[in-house]
PDB file of C-alpha atoms in Angstrom:
ATOM      1  CA  ILE A   1     166.318  78.342 153.966  1.00 78.00           C
ATOM      2  CA  TRP A   2     164.372  76.852 151.031  1.00 83.00           C
ATOM      3  CA  LYS A   3     162.228  79.975 150.679  1.00 85.00           C
ATOM      4  CA  THR A   4     165.253  82.212 150.834  1.00 81.00           C
ATOM      5  CA  SER A   5     167.248  80.126 148.361  1.00 82.00           C
ATOM      6  CA  ILE A   6     164.421  79.744 145.857  1.00 87.00           C
ATOM      7  CA  GLY A   7     163.710  83.492 146.060  1.00 86.00           C
ATOM      8  CA  TYR A   8     167.269  84.395 145.244  1.00 86.00           C
ATOM      9  CA  ILE A   9     167.519  81.718 142.519  1.00 89.00           C
ATOM     10  CA  LYS A  10     164.446  83.241 140.782  1.00 92.00           C
ATOM     11  CA  THR A  11     166.167  86.667 140.616  1.00 91.00           C
ATOM     12  CA  HIS A  12     169.225  85.286 138.666  1.00 90.00           C
ATOM     13  CA  PRO A  13     168.305  81.767 137.396  1.00 92.00           C
ATOM     14  CA  PHE A  14     170.702  81.371 134.502  1.00 94.00           C
ATOM     15  CA  PHE A  15     174.068  82.525 135.814  1.00 92.00           C
ATOM     16  CA  GLY A  16     173.570  82.718 139.553  1.00 89.00           C
ATOM     17  CA  GLN A  17     175.182  85.386 141.715  1.00 87.00           C
ATOM     18  CA  GLY A  18     178.543  84.070 142.541  1.00 84.00           C
ATOM     19  CA  MET A  19     180.244  82.074 145.246  1.00 81.00           C
ATOM     20  CA  PHE A  20     178.909  82.365 148.838  1.00 80.00           C
ATOM     21  CA  THR A  21     175.783  84.220 147.631  1.00 82.00           C
ATOM     22  CA  TYR A  22     173.579  82.657 150.314  1.00 79.00           C
ATOM     23  CA  PHE A  23     175.883  84.012 153.077  1.00 78.00           C
ATOM     24  CA  THR A  24     175.998  87.536 151.643  1.00 79.00           C
ATOM     25  CA  LEU A  25     172.306  87.896 150.700  1.00 78.00           C
ATOM     26  CA  SER A  26     170.561  86.174 153.647  1.00 71.00           C
ATOM     27  CA  VAL A  27     171.566  88.652 156.366  1.00 70.00           C
ATOM     28  CA  GLY A  28     168.459  89.473 158.360  1.00 61.00           C
ATOM     29  CA  ARG A  29     166.624  86.319 157.230  1.00 61.00           C
ATOM     30  CA  ALA A  30     168.002  82.814 157.669  1.00 57.00           C
ATOM     31  CA  HIS A  31     171.526  83.986 158.059  1.00 57.00           C
ATOM     32  CA  ASP A  32     173.805  81.066 157.514  1.00 68.00           C
ATOM     33  CA  THR A  33     176.946  80.312 155.446  1.00 71.00           C
ATOM     34  CA  HIS A  34     175.166  78.182 152.832  1.00 72.00           C
ATOM     35  CA  ALA A  35     171.811  76.796 151.816  1.00 76.00           C
ATOM     36  CA  HIS A  36     172.424  73.246 153.467  1.00 81.00           C
ATOM     37  CA  ASP A  37     171.536  71.607 150.143  1.00 84.00           C
ATOM     38  CA  LEU A  38     174.055  71.014 147.397  1.00 84.00           C
ATOM     39  CA  THR A  39     171.488  71.477 144.574  1.00 87.00           C
ATOM     40  CA  LEU A  40     170.124  74.774 146.033  1.00 87.00           C
ATOM     41  CA  ASP A  41     173.628  76.119 146.713  1.00 85.00           C
ATOM     42  CA  MET A  42     174.873  75.296 143.249  1.00 87.00           C
ATOM     43  CA  LEU A  43     171.862  76.883 141.582  1.00 90.00           C
ATOM     44  CA  LEU A  44     172.154  79.962 143.849  1.00 88.00           C
ATOM     45  CA  ASN A  45     175.879  80.391 143.253  1.00 87.00           C
ATOM     46  CA  PHE A  46     176.338  79.349 139.605  1.00 90.00           C
ATOM     47  CA  GLY A  47     172.796  79.312 138.106  1.00 92.00           C
ATOM     48  CA  ILE A  48     171.504  76.778 135.676  1.00 95.00           C
ATOM     49  CA  VAL A  49     174.306  77.319 133.141  1.00 95.00           C
ATOM     50  CA  GLY A  50     177.186  77.043 135.685  1.00 92.00           C
ATOM     51  CA  SER A  51     175.588  74.076 137.504  1.00 93.00           C
ATOM     52  CA  ALA A  52     175.130  72.296 134.091  1.00 95.00           C
ATOM     53  CA  ILE A  53     178.770  72.840 133.264  1.00 94.00           C
ATOM     54  CA  LEU A  54     179.865  71.515 136.696  1.00 89.00           C
ATOM     55  CA  ILE A  55     177.683  68.438 136.444  1.00 91.00           C
ATOM     56  CA  VAL A  56     178.926  67.619 132.940  1.00 93.00           C
ATOM     57  CA  PHE A  57     182.489  68.042 134.171  1.00 88.00           C
ATOM     58  CA  PHE A  58     181.922  65.629 137.064  1.00 84.00           C
ATOM     59  CA  VAL A  59     179.998  63.078 134.874  1.00 89.00           C
ATOM     60  CA  LEU A  60     182.875  62.960 132.386  1.00 87.00           C
ATOM     61  CA  ILE A  61     185.369  62.404 135.120  1.00 82.00           C
ATOM     62  CA  ILE A  62     183.239  59.733 136.759  1.00 84.00           C
ATOM     63  CA  ILE A  63     182.866  57.936 133.450  1.00 87.00           C
ATOM     64  CA  LYS A  64     186.660  57.980 132.909  1.00 81.00           C
ATOM     65  CA  ILE A  65     187.290  56.681 136.443  1.00 80.00           C
ATOM     66  CA  LEU A  66     184.752  53.873 135.878  1.00 83.00           C
ATOM     67  CA  LYS A  67     186.472  52.808 132.665  1.00 80.00           C
ATOM     68  CA  HIS A  68     189.803  52.472 134.582  1.00 76.00           C
ATOM     69  CA  LEU A  69     188.254  50.779 137.625  1.00 76.00           C
ATOM     70  CA  HIS A  70     188.779  47.253 136.162  1.00 74.00           C
ATOM     71  CA  ILE A  71     192.447  48.000 135.714  1.00 72.00           C
ATOM     72  CA  ASN A  72     193.231  49.596 139.048  1.00 72.00           C
ATOM     73  CA  PRO A  73     190.895  49.039 141.994  1.00 74.00           C
ATOM     74  CA  ALA A  74     192.285  52.173 143.628  1.00 73.00           C
ATOM     75  CA  CYS A  75     190.091  54.238 141.321  1.00 75.00           C
ATOM     76  CA  ALA A  76     187.286  53.265 143.689  1.00 80.00           C
ATOM     77  CA  ILE A  77     188.666  55.784 146.224  1.00 78.00           C
ATOM     78  CA  PRO A  78     187.684  58.974 144.250  1.00 79.00           C
ATOM     79  CA  LEU A  79     184.286  57.345 143.344  1.00 82.00           C
ATOM     80  CA  GLY A  80     183.689  56.713 147.062  1.00 83.00           C
ATOM     81  CA  VAL A  81     184.628  60.262 147.891  1.00 79.00           C
ATOM     82  CA  ILE A  82     182.264  61.687 145.152  1.00 82.00           C
ATOM     83  CA  ALA A  83     179.431  59.335 146.391  1.00 85.00           C
ATOM     84  CA  ALA A  84     179.881  60.332 150.026  1.00 82.00           C
ATOM     85  CA  SER A  85     179.984  64.028 149.130  1.00 81.00           C
ATOM     86  CA  LEU A  86     176.821  63.689 147.108  1.00 83.00           C
ATOM     87  CA  VAL A  87     175.034  61.873 149.894  1.00 85.00           C
ATOM     88  CA  HIS A  88     176.277  64.477 152.396  1.00 82.00           C
ATOM     89  CA  GLY A  89     175.132  67.162 149.940  1.00 80.00           C
ATOM     90  CA  ILE A  90     171.486  66.308 150.575  1.00 82.00           C
ATOM     91  CA  THR A  91     171.658  67.917 154.039  1.00 80.00           C
ATOM     92  CA  ASP A  92     174.703  70.131 153.761  1.00 79.00           C
ATOM     93  CA  VAL A  93     177.276  71.544 151.383  1.00 72.00           C
ATOM     94  CA  PRO A  94     180.437  69.469 152.044  1.00 65.00           C
ATOM     95  CA  PHE A  95     182.730  71.436 149.761  1.00 69.00           C
ATOM     96  CA  ILE A  96     182.456  74.655 151.807  1.00 67.00           C
ATOM     97  CA  GLY A  97     184.185  73.436 154.894  1.00 63.00           C
ATOM     98  CA  LEU A  98     187.961  73.780 155.082  1.00 61.00           C
ATOM     99  CA  GLN A  99     188.694  70.172 156.025  1.00 65.00           C
ATOM    100  CA  SER A 100     186.092  68.373 153.967  1.00 68.00           C
ATOM    101  CA  GLY A 101     186.668  70.605 150.928  1.00 71.00           C
ATOM    102  CA  ALA A 102     190.406  70.122 151.100  1.00 75.00           C
ATOM    103  CA  ILE A 103     190.247  66.422 151.526  1.00 75.00           C
ATOM    104  CA  PHE A 104     187.760  66.138 148.666  1.00 75.00           C
ATOM    105  CA  MET A 105     190.017  68.122 146.361  1.00 74.00           C
ATOM    106  CA  ILE A 106     193.097  66.036 147.310  1.00 76.00           C
ATOM    107  CA  LEU A 107     191.426  62.684 146.738  1.00 74.00           C
ATOM    108  CA  PHE A 108     189.592  63.971 143.663  1.00 72.00           C
ATOM    109  CA  SER A 109     192.816  65.317 142.159  1.00 73.00           C
ATOM    110  CA  LEU A 110     194.466  61.954 142.737  1.00 70.00           C
ATOM    111  CA  SER A 111     191.886  60.439 140.379  1.00 64.00           C
ATOM    112  CA  GLY A 112     193.593  62.379 137.572  1.00 63.00           C
ATOM    113  CA  VAL A 113     197.022  60.888 138.630  1.00 61.00           C
ATOM    114  CA  TRP A 114     195.489  57.428 138.703  1.00 57.00           C
ATOM    115  CA  GLY A 115     193.811  58.054 135.290  1.00 55.00           C
ATOM    116  CA  ARG A 116     197.066  59.157 133.692  1.00 58.00           C
ATOM    117  CA  TYR A 117     198.919  56.207 135.186  1.00 58.00           C
ATOM    118  CA  ASN A 118     196.108  53.817 133.980  1.00 58.00           C
ATOM    119  CA  ASP A 119     196.078  55.352 130.517  1.00 59.00           C
ATOM    120  CA  ARG A 120     199.769  54.477 130.181  1.00 61.00           C
ATOM    121  CA  LYS A 121     199.097  51.034 131.675  1.00 61.00           C
ATOM    122  CA  THR A 122     196.190  50.503 129.237  1.00 59.00           C
ATOM    123  CA  GLU A 123     198.332  51.506 126.256  1.00 61.00           C
ATOM    124  CA  ALA A 124     201.034  49.067 127.364  1.00 61.00           C
ATOM    125  CA  LEU A 125     198.476  46.280 127.735  1.00 59.00           C
ATOM    126  CA  LYS A 126     197.108  46.970 124.325  1.00 61.00           C
ATOM    127  CA  SER A 127     200.513  47.020 122.621  1.00 63.00           C
ATOM    128  CA  THR A 128     201.467  43.682 124.278  1.00 65.00           C
ATOM    129  CA  GLU A 129     198.139  42.099 123.167  1.00 60.00           C
ATOM    130  CA  GLU A 130     198.631  43.246 119.548  1.00 59.00           C
ATOM    131  CA  THR A 131     202.047  41.673 119.301  1.00 54.00           C
TER     132      THR A 131
END
């Protein structure tokens, strides 16, 4: 799997070859649905540029969730989901499966709802402190 993945990453290192590349290109070799490593699969699918964009996106969201954690402890739920997915990503790609991908997206999207609610709550706290 590593040899196959790295070989395909070398052919298109900057922009990758699109979603589910490992599945479509590995026929006859180590045919499987994905590379069983989140880093390899991201580099294979999206390349260095796409992977960097995704990483920046997730880091910015994690920072925002961490800022709101002291206001609402429920923000720990998306952080736990992200941490579990990254640990699971060492040996598999947890976002590909229907059940795990769907539950990740549901819980991760709730972090936006919590963030919006907490922004309003933070603004209300700031305005009461100022008066």
